[in-house]
Coordinates of C-alpha atoms in Angstrom, one line a residue:
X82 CA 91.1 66.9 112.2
X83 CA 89.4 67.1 115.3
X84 CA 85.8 66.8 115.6
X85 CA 82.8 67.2 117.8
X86 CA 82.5 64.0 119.9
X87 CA 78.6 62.2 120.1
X88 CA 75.8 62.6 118.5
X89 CA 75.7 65.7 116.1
X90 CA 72.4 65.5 114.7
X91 CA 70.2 68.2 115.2
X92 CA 72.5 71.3 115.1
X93 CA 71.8 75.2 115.8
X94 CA 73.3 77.8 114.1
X95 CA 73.3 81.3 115.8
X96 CA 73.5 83.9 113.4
X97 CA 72.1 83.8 109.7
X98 CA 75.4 86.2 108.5
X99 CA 77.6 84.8 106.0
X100 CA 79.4 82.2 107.8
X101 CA 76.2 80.8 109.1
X102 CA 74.8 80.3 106.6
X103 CA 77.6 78.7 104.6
X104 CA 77.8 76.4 108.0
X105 CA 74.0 75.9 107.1
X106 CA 74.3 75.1 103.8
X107 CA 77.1 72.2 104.3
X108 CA 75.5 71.2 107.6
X109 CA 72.2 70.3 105.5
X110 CA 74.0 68.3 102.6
X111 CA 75.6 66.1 105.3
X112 CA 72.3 65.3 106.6
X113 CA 72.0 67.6 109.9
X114 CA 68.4 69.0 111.1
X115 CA 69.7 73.0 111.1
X116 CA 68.0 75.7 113.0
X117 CA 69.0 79.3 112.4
X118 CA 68.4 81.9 114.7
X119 CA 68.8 85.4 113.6
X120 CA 68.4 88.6 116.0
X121 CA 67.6 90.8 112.5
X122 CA 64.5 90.2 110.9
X123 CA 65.6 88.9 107.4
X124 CA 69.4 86.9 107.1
X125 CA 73.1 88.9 106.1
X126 CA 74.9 89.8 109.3
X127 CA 76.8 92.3 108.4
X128 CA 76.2 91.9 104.8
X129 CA 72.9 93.4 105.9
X130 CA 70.2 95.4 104.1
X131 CA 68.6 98.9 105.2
X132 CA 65.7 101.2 103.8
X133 CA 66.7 105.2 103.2
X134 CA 63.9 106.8 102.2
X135 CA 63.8 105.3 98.4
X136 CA 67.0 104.0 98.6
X137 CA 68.2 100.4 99.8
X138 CA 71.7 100.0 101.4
X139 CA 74.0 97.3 101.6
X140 CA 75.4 97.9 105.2
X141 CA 78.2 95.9 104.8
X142 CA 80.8 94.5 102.2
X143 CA 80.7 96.0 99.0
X144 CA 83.1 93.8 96.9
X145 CA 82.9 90.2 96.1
X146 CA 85.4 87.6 95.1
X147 CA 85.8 84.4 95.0
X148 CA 82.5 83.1 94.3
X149 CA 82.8 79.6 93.8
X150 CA 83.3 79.9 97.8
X151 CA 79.6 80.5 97.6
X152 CA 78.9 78.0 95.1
X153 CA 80.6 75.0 97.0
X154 CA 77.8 76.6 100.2
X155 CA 75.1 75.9 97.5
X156 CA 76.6 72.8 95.6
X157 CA 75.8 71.1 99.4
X158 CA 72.8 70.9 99.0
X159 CA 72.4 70.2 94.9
X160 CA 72.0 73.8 94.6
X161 CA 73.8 76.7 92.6
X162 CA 75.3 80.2 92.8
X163 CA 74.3 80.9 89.4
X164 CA 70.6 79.4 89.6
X165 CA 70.1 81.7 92.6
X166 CA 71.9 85.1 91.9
X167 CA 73.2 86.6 89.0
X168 CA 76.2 88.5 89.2
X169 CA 78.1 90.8 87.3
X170 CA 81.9 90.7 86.8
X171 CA 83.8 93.9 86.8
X172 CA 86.3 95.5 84.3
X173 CA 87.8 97.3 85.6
X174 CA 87.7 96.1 88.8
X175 CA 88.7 99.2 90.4
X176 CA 89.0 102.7 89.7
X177 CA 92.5 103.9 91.5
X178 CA 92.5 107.7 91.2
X179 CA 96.1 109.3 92.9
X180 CA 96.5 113.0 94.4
X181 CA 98.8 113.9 91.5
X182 CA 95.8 113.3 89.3
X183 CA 96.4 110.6 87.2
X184 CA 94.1 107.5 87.5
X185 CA 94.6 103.9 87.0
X186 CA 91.4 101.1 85.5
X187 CA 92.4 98.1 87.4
X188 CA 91.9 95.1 85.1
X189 CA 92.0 91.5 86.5
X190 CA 92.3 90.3 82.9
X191 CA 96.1 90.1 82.4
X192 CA 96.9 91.6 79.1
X193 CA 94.1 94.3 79.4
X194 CA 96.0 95.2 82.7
X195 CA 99.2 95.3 81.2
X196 CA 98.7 97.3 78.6
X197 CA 97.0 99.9 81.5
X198 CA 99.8 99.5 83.3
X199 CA 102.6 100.0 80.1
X200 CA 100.2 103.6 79.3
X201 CA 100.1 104.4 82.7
X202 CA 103.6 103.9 84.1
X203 CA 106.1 102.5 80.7
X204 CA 107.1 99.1 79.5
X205 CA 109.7 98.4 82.3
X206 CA 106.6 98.3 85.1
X207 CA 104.2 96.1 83.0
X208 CA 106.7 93.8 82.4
X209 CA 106.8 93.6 85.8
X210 CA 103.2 93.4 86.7
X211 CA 103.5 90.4 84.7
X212 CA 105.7 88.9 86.9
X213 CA 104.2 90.6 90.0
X214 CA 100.7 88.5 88.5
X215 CA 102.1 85.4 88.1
X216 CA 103.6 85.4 92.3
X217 CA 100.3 86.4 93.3
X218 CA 99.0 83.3 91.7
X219 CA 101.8 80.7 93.1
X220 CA 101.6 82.8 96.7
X221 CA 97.6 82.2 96.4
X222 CA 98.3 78.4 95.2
X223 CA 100.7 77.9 98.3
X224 CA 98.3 79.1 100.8
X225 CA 94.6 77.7 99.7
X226 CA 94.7 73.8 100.9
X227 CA 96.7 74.5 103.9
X228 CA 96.3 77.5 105.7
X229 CA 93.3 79.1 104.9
X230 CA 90.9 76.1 103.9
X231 CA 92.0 74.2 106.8
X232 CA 90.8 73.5 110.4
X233 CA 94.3 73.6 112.3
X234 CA 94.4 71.8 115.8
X235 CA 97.6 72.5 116.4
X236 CA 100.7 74.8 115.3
X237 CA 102.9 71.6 113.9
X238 CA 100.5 71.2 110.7
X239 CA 102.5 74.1 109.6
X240 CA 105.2 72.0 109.6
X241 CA 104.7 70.9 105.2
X242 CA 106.2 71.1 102.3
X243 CA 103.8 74.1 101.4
X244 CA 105.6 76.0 104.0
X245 CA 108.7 75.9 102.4
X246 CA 107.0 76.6 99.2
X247 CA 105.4 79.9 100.9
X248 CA 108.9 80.8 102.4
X249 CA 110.8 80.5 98.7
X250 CA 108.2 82.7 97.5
X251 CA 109.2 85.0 100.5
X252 CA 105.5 84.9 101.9
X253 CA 107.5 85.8 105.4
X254 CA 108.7 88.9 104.1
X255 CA 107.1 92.5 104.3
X256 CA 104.5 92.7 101.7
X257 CA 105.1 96.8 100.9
X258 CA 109.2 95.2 100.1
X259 CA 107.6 92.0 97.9
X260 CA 105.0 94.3 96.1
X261 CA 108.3 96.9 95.5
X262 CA 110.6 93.7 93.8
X263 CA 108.2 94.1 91.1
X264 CA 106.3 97.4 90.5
X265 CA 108.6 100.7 91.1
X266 CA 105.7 102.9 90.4
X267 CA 104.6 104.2 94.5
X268 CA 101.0 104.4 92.5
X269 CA 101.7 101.1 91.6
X270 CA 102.5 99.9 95.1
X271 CA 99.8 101.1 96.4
X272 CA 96.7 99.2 94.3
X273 CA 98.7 95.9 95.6
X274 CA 99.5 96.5 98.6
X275 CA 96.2 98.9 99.9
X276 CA 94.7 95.6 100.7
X277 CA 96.3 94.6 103.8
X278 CA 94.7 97.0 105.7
X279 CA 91.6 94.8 105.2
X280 CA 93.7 92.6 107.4
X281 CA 94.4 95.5 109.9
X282 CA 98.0 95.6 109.0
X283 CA 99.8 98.3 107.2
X284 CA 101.4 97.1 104.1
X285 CA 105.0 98.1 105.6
X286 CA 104.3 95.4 108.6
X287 CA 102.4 93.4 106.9
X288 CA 103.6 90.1 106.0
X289 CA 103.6 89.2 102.0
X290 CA 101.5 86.3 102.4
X291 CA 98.5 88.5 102.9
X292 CA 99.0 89.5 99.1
X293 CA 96.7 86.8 98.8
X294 CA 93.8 89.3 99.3
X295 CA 95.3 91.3 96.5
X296 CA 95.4 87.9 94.2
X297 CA 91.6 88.2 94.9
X298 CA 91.0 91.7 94.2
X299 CA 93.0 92.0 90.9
X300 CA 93.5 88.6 89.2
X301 CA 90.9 86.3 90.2
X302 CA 88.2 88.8 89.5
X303 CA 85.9 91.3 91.4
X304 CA 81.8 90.8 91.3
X305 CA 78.9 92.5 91.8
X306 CA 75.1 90.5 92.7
X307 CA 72.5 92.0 91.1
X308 CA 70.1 93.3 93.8
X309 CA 73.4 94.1 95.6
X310 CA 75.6 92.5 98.0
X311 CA 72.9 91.4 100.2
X312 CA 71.5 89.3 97.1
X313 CA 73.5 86.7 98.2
X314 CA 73.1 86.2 101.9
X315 CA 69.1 86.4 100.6
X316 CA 69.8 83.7 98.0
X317 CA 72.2 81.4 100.6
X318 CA 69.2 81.5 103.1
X319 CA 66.9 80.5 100.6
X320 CA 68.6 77.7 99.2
X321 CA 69.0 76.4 103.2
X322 CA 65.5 76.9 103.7
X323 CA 64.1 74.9 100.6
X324 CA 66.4 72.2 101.8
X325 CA 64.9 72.4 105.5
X326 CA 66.8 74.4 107.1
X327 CA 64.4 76.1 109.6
X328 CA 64.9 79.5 110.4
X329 CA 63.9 81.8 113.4
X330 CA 64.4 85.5 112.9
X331 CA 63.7 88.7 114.9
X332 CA 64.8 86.1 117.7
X333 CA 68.2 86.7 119.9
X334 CA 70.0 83.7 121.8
X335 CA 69.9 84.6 126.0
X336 CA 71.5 81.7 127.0
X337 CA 73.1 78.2 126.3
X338 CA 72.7 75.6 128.7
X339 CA 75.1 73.4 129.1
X340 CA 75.4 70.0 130.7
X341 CA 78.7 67.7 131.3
X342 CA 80.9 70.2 128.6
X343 CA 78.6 70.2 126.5
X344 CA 75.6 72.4 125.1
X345 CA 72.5 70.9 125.7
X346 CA 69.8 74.0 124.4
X347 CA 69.7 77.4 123.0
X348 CA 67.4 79.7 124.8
X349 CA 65.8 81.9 123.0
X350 CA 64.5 85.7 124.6
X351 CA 60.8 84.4 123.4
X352 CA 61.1 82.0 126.1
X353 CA 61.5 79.2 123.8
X354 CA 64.5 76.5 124.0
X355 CA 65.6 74.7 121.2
X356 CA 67.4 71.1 122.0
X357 CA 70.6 70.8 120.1
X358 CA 73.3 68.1 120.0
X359 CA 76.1 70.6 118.4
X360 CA 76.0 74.2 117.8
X361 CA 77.8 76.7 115.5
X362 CA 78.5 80.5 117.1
X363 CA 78.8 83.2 114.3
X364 CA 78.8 86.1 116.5
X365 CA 81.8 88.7 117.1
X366 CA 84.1 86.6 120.3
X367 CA 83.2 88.7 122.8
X368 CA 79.6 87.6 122.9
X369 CA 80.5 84.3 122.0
X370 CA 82.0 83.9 125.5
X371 CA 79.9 85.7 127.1
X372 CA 77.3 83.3 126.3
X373 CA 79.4 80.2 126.5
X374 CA 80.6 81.4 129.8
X375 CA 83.6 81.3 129.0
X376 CA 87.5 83.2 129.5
X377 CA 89.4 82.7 126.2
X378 CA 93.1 81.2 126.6
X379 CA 95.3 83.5 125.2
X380 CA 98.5 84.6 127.1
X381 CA 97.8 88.1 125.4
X382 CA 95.0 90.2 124.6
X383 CA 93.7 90.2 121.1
X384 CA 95.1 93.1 118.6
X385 CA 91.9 94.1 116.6
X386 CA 91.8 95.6 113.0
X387 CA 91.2 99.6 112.8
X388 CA 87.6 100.5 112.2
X389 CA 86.0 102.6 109.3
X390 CA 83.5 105.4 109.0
X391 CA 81.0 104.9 105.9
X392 CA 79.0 107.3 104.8
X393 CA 75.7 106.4 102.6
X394 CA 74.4 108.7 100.6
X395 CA 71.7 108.9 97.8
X396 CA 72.4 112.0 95.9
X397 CA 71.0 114.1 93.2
X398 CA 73.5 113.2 90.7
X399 CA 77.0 111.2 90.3
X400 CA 80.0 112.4 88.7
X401 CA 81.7 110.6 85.6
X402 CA 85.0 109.6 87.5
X403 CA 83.6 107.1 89.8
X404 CA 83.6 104.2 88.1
X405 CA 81.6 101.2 90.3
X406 CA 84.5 101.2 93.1
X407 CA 87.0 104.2 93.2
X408 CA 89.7 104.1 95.3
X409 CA 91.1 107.8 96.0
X410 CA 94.5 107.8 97.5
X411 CA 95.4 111.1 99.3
X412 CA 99.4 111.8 99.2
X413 CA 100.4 110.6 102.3
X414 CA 100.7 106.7 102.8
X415 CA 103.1 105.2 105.5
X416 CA 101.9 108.3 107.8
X417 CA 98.4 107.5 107.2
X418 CA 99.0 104.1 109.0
X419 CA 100.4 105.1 111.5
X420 CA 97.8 107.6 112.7
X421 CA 95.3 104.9 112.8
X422 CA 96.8 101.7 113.8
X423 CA 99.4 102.9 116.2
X424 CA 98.4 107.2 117.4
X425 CA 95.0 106.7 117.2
X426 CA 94.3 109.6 114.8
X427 CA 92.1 110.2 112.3
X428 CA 93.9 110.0 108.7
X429 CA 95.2 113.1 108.2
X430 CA 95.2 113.0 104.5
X431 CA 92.7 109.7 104.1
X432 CA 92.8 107.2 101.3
X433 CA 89.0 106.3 100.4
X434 CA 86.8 103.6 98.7
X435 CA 83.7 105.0 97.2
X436 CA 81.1 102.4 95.8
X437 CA 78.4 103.6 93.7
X438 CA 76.3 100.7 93.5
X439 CA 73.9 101.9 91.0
X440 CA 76.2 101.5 88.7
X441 CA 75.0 98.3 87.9
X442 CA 71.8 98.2 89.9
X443 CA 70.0 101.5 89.4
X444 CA 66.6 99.9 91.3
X445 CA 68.5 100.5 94.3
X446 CA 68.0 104.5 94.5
X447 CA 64.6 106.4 93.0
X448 CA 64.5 106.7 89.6
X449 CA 67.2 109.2 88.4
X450 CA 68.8 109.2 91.6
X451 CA 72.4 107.8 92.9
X452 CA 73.9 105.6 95.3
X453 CA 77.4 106.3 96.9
X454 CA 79.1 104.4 99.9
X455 CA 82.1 106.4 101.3
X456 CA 84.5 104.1 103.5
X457 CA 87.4 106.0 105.4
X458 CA 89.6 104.2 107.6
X459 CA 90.3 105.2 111.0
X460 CA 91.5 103.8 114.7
X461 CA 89.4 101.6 116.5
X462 CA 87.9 102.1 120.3
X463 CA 91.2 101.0 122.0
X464 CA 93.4 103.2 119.9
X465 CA 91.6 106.1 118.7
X466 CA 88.5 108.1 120.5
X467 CA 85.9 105.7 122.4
X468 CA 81.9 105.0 121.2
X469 CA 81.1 108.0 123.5
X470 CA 83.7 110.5 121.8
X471 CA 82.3 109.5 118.3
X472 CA 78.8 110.3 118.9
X473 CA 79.7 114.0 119.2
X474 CA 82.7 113.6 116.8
X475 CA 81.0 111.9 114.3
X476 CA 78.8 114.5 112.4
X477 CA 81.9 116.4 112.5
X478 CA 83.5 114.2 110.7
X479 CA 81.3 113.5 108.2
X480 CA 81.7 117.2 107.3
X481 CA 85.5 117.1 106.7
X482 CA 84.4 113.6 104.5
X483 CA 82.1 115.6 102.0
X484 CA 84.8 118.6 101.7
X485 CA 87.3 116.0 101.2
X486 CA 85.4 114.3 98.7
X487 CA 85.0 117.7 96.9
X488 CA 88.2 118.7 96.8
X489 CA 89.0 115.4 94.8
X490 CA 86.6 116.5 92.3
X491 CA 83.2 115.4 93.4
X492 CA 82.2 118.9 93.5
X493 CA 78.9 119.7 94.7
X494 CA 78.5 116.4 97.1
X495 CA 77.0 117.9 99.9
X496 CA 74.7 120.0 97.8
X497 CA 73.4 116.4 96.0
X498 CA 72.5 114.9 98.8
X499 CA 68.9 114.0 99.6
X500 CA 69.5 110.9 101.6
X501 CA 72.2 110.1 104.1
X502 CA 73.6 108.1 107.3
X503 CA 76.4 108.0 109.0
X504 CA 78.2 104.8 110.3
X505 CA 80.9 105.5 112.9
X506 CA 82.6 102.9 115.3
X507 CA 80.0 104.2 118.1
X508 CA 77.4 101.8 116.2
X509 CA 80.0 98.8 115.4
X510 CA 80.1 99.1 119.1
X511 CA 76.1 98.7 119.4
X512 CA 76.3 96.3 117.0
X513 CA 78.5 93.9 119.5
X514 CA 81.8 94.7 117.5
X515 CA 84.5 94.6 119.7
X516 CA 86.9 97.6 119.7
X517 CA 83.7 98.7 117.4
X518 CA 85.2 97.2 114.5
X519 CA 83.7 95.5 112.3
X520 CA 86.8 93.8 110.8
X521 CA 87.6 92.1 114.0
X522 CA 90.9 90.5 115.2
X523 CA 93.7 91.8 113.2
X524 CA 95.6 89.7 111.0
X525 CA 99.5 89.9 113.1
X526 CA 101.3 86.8 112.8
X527 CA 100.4 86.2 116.3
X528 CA 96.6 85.9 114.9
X529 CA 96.8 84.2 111.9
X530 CA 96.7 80.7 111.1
X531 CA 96.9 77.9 113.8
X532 CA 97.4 81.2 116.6
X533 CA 94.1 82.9 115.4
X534 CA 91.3 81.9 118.0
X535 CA 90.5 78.1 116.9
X536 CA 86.8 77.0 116.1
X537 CA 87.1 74.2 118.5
X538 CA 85.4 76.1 122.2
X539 CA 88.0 74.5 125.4
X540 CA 86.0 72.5 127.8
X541 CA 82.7 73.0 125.6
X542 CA 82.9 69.6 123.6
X543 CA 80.0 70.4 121.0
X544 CA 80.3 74.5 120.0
X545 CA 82.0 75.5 117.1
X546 CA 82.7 78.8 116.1
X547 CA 82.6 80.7 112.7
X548 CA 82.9 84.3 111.4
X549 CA 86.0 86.7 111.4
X550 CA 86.7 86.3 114.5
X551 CA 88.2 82.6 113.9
X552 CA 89.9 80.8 110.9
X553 CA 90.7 81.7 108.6
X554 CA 90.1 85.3 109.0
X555 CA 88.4 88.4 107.8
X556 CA 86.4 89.3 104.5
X557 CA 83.6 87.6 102.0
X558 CA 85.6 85.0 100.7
X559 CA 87.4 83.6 104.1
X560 CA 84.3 84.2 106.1
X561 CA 82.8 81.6 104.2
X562 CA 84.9 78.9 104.5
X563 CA 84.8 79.7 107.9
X564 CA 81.2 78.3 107.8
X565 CA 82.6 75.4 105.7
X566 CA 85.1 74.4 108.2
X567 CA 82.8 74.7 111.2
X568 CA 81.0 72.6 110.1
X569 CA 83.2 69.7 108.7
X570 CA 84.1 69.8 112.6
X571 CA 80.6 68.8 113.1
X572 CA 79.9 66.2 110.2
X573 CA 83.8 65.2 109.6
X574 CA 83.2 65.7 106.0

């Protein structure tokens, strides 16, 4: 493994989201002196926190798994998950309600899901979601240690015995085809296969590797911090801070200076500079280079993820079929894809995940009130309409959302709502998302892996990048071993 050449020992981390602080966290137990800096006032990136009214939002993720990838973040510095946040494990996971009207409790508990699946669809499919659960966990075992926790420097690590493991268990096929060898059920096929959009690739193109992500979301368990999501970026900066970590918040980066290849300071737009032998870059890669200077080497442009609308809002009331995550699936499916990946449409009949956080956490709304997060899929800037067209499109939308919503059975919705905003790819975009996404780079095979944009910066000896944008890729759990991995290119550990 390659690793940052010199001296390394007073590092700066730019951005206090989840992968910097993870990079922190294990930049601290191997002895570093760590300075955050943080644009927001308080730490979580996108796994941020906003005030409406009474209510408190988490403005990003909404689902956790794989927490241990949090607790190895705390173990660094003889710290714990579990001392710092307590979270609450989910059963059922998910709530998976179908336009025919029939509904599916997604257990990650094997026998409770099988006997779900045997009421829900006959013997024949549980047997095999059986089998469909026990290649999920051998497709997950084949991929951990060498292509997702791994910092590649070049495409010939591939070249392992785990590769051929992956390729017996037909990783390199189509994941909608490997999903189908197993479950019959379309319904079926769709809770194991919804995940790849995640990924920004539709579960027909998608390769079956990336069933990993549904190994996380229906066997190894789905969670939920009390406080909310944001609990645990609160709890990771926390634990870096009592450790020494020093932080500097409501503060943005204006420049690096750089000396010889490598970056000497971090100046800061209070007119401070902070010396630095090494520093790790969490934000989204267009900024990144921008402030690096820098032209990425790629012979093509990067293929970025579709975006998502999200509506929050605090109602009135809830309605007894949402359980803590619903997934509504409209009728259509392949065509749905299509519209936002490749026509840049909206979906015309639009699969959904609605949260309701206060579920489990009723201090997050006004007494007697409720919490729902609505996410809808759609293109993003390069495919669909630009930031400019969704400022004007945008309430629009969020109309044909709430009547949607209603139709599949949430009646009332508008009426209940007291509270509400409305997050469109016009404010990824003024976030710094490129393509105002905020799932960044898609996962094609041309981006995953050892051909996803490396940590290691060329000609900038000393930066190191983390975040979605880099290995191993996008969501909670691969975002923070991306701050694990920058940093073991710091300390070598």
């Amino acid at each position: 493994m390659r690793t940052v050449p010199g001296r390394t020992d007073r590092v700066v981390v730019v951005g206090a989201g989840l992968s910097g602080l993870a990079a922190a966290l294990h930049l601290r137990g191997s002895g570093r002196q760590v300075t955050v800096v943080e644009r927001s006032d308080r730490p979580g990136g996108r796994a941020g926190r906003a005030r409406l009214g009474g209510y408190l939002l988490d403005t990003g993720p909404t689902v956790l798994t794989m927490p241990h990838l949090a607790d190895e973040a705390f173990a660094a510095v003889g710290d714990s998950l579990a001392a710092r946040v307590e979270l609450v494990a989910l059963h059922p996971a998910y709530r998976a309600q179908f336009a025919d009207g029939s509904a599916l409790d997604v257990y990650t508990d094997g026998e409770a899901m099988a006997e779900e699946v045997r009421a829900f669809a006959g013997a024949a499919e549980a047997a095999g979601y059986r089998r469909l659960r026990q290649w999920l966990r051998s497709l997950y075992k084949a991929q951990l240690r060498r292509f997702i926790d791994t910092n590649f420097d070049s495409p010939f690590q591939l070249l392992h015995p785990d590769l051929a493991r992956l390729a017996a268990l037909r990783g390199f096929g189509r994941l909608d085809a490997q999903i189908g060898r197993y479950v019959k059920d379309s319904r079926l096929r769709r809770v194991f296969s919804f995940q790849s959009l995640y990924a920004g690739v539709s579960p027909a193109r998608a390769l079956a590797a990336y069933a990993v992500i549904a190994y996380m979301d229906t066997v190894a368990g789905v969670y939920f911090p009390k406080g909310g999501m944001h609990a645990l970026p609160m709890a990771m900066a926390d634990a870096a801070r009592d450790a020494g970590t020093d932080f500097r918040y409501g503060t943005e980066v204006t420049e690096l200076a750089l000396s010889a290849g490598r970056v000497t300071s971090v100046h800061l737009d209070d007119g401070e500079r902070l010396p630095c032998d090494a520093v790790v870059l969490t934000p989204d890669l267009p900024v990144v280079y921008r402030l690096l200077r820098r032209t990425p080497r790629r012979p093509v442009q990067l293929k970025h993820s579709p975006s998502a609308v999200i509506l929050h809002a605090g109602t009135r009331r809830t309605w007894p079929g949402l359980d803590h995550h619903t997934i509504s699936f409209g009728h259509a499916w392949e065509r749905t894809f299509d519209e936002i990946t490749r026509a840049g449409r909206l979906m015309s009949d639009p699969s959904l995940l609605i949260t309701r956080p206060t579920a489990h956490e009723p201090r997050l709304a006004p007494e007697g009130r409720h919490l729902h997060y609505v996410l809808a899929p759609c293109p993003n800037t390069t495919v669909g309409p630009s930031a400019i067209e969704w400022r004007a499109l945008g309430p629009r939308y969020r109309d044909s959302l709430v009547s949607e919503l209603e139709k599949r059975g949430l009646d009332g919705f508008g009426d209940a709502v007291e509270e509400e905003r409305l997050i469109t790819p016009a404010d990824w975009t003024a976030q710094g998302h490129a393509a105002g996404t905020p799932f960044s780079a898609a996962h094609t095979f041309a981006q995953t892996g050892p051909f996803r944009p490396r940590n290691l910066v060329a000609g900038v000896d000393n930066a190191v990048l983390a975040g979605c944008g880099t290995t191993p890729g996008v969501g909670v759990p691969t975002v923070l071993v991306s701050g694990k991995l920058a940093a073991a290119r710091i300390s070598g550990q």
